[in-house]
Amino acid sequence: MAPSLLATGLSPSQAQAGGRVGYSSYPTGDQALLPATDQVRLSAGRPSEFNRSPLMFSDIDSGTAFLDMLLGFPGGQATGTPSATATEELAIPWGDNGASNRLTISPPAEPGPRSYPSHVRQNVKKVQSFWSTPQRQTAETQIWYEIISGSSDNIFSSHDHESSIESSQETQHAGNAEICLNPEIRSRLQDLKRSLLKKQCHCPSSDGHVSDTCDEHYFCQNSLGIFEQGLYLYLDKYQPTYPILHIPTFKPQAVHTLLLFTMCMIGLSFVKTEEAVRFIYQIYPALLDEVYIRVISTAPGSSSPSAVLSQLTLAHHMLFLLVVTEGNVCPTKSQMLYGYTLTATQNLGLFHLPVGQISDALFSSITDDYIRWRSWSRIESIKNLIIGLLLYDSSLSGIFSMSPVISTSTLHVTLPCDFNLYRAPSAQDWVRLIQEGSTVATPTAKLSYNEAYLPILPRQVHISCLYGITSAILVRLLANYHRLIVSSDLGQEEWHQHIPWRIYNLDKRATSITNVVIHFIQLYDTILGNANPNCIVIWHNLCLLLTADIRLHERAAGREGPEAMQTARQAVTLWAKTPAARRACLHAAQIFHTLSNWKPMDGMGFQPARCLLNSALVLAMYTLINPPAPDNRHTETFDLATSDIDWKVVGEEGMTDSVPEQGEQPRTDHPAVNFIRFGGPIILCGKTYFGGARHARRLLLDFASLLDEVGRHWMAKYPRLLYMIHDTMVDMCADGDVRGATA
């Protein structure tokens, strides 16, 4: 098995000892993270402890070991794979300033092959220059310059809308309530609504006169109030979590009607009335047609960068409505829009360009404060746009049961700056905040398969920062899952026991992902404690996806029919005996407890709802398969959900095959570690669930009730699904016969 690697180094407090520390500022380039002469040593053995230093490591080539498993050979014997217990160390040389240079992992120095003579080397360089393909980096960088230096104040503004600095400086918004639609805008929106609606209300038309007698508020062709309602809810519910729109420079009259209409529809998706839901589903097909035609008509190669950015913003908003409808309405065209949008964005280089370096170079040439503020706000909007597309890729790939579109070969996520700067109502306030200590430095998370780096962040960051990192990790996880598990016919079931991380550890491109997920909580535990609870829920789900094959659990719940269900439940029996299964149950219980304390102000995105569904399947299947052990003398009373768990202590427990030299692992003073190692009763929020079908059904009912309470109307299918799975939970005899039971 491939050895696990974890970078060790100084803690943030040590790293920032010589610089200014504050909640609202990131470490800047002149703050050395490590002394320039130091090297970080990565041992191939099991790391003894974790710390809060930035994570940077490279993958170990274990392709032959993975090939051995696929061919059914015992590890390493057929292909001559070296032993996994190698004790080599890898040295990471740091740059002169200790922070700014890219860190690379190099193997121990070995005598290399003799160099070719100089005349041969010169001839090879001629071959290289003749053979080389044109570099795209220069073209992509130029496009990025043109995008962020566009003429409009806001990326939502039409690309043909010329901004006036004087008028723009006079137009400032104190808050969402002051953003209103004038009669001309409402008229344009109403005309578009009439052209899109296939079903009209039955009230008499009155040439623009609003009818007070019509009881179909949303469908009525004369009703104008829904647009004010939709825009307000967009700004109040959607924008705080997905802050693509820079409110201080937002002018509704400068936004294309189709984009503004889509924004209003997003706002209406938060309305929990039957008519509002019907209206969204009714208008979605026609709106999708309009958006799709406009997006694909703007080719990145022939259109201006500002026009391309405008269409990507439009497509991004339509993808939210696609998630709301769960891909059930016009699934083929919806999937085409999803694929085209993500592919076009990737071809522009927005998922791997060094945005921070390009932005710094641009700012150095701008002296006017207002132009600097406007350009900076456009960059921040695009950062959030990219993070939103990462989030949609990780979600929609699950909805359509496909691998993510985004390539993980070079995946860099440039994170947003201090959110207080983004909310600054004017250029003067923005400059004042910078003078008071806020910084426009741009941290970047690198999550390519051969390079992983998690930057140090302040103690308090906006939710979009954490969404950006977790979404990128989730994209990598899902890409690995589809490539190595879904698309592979794996053998040696008794060895891998349907544990995803064990399979990933044998692949060069996937081996580092487990350490990335583990180190995430080591580095950001304090930040997560102060952040929106949805963020910690998503991290628990990442651990769930590493320790449990969710597709296998879906088949065991009946997704592919009764025959596949019976086969899958037999496979789950093999998985349920492992420490990885017990760790999966621990994360599932923590998700249940976190969302049990959900508050409306937290919001309920599509990711947490899916996490709750995954948790229900994992815990229910584990409980169904695992009867309680007959010997409970040493069992601790440990509530998996409500216990305060120190994940630094848990570390990689249940995510590694390391066994101590003494053989059997000892009991510890930490109940969570003991549960992962030795098991115990499933206790959630004071309720004990013993093994068997009856308690598995009760678990499903508890999860379904919670989803009913915290979910939105478009999540209603999740609890319904759990109620249906409830009826498939039956005990199995040793010989495979069904033994019925009732709850």
XYZ file of N, CA, C and O in Angstrom, residues 658-666:
36
model
N -2.232 1.101 9.358
C -1.089 0.966 10.254
C -1.481 0.185 11.503
O -2.517 0.457 12.118
N -0.670 -0.779 11.871
C -0.898 -1.597 13.061
C 0.332 -1.493 13.948
O 1.459 -1.582 13.460
N 0.164 -1.251 15.251
C 1.331 -1.143 16.120
C 2.129 -2.430 16.170
O 1.627 -3.509 15.884
N 3.419 -2.289 16.540
C 4.309 -3.455 16.567
C 3.827 -4.503 17.550
O 4.088 -5.687 17.387
N 3.132 -4.086 18.624
C 2.667 -5.055 19.618
C 1.541 -5.930 19.096
O 1.180 -6.911 19.746
N 0.968 -5.569 17.950
C -0.109 -6.369 17.391
C -1.454 -5.714 17.635
O -1.868 -4.854 16.881
N -2.154 -6.064 18.690
C -3.490 -5.546 18.958
C -3.399 -4.109 19.461
O -2.546 -3.758 20.278
N -4.311 -3.272 18.960
C -4.310 -1.877 19.361
C -4.858 -1.736 20.779
O -5.865 -2.359 21.136
N -4.256 -0.878 21.596
C -4.728 -0.714 22.974
C -5.917 0.239 23.053
O -6.166 1.017 22.128
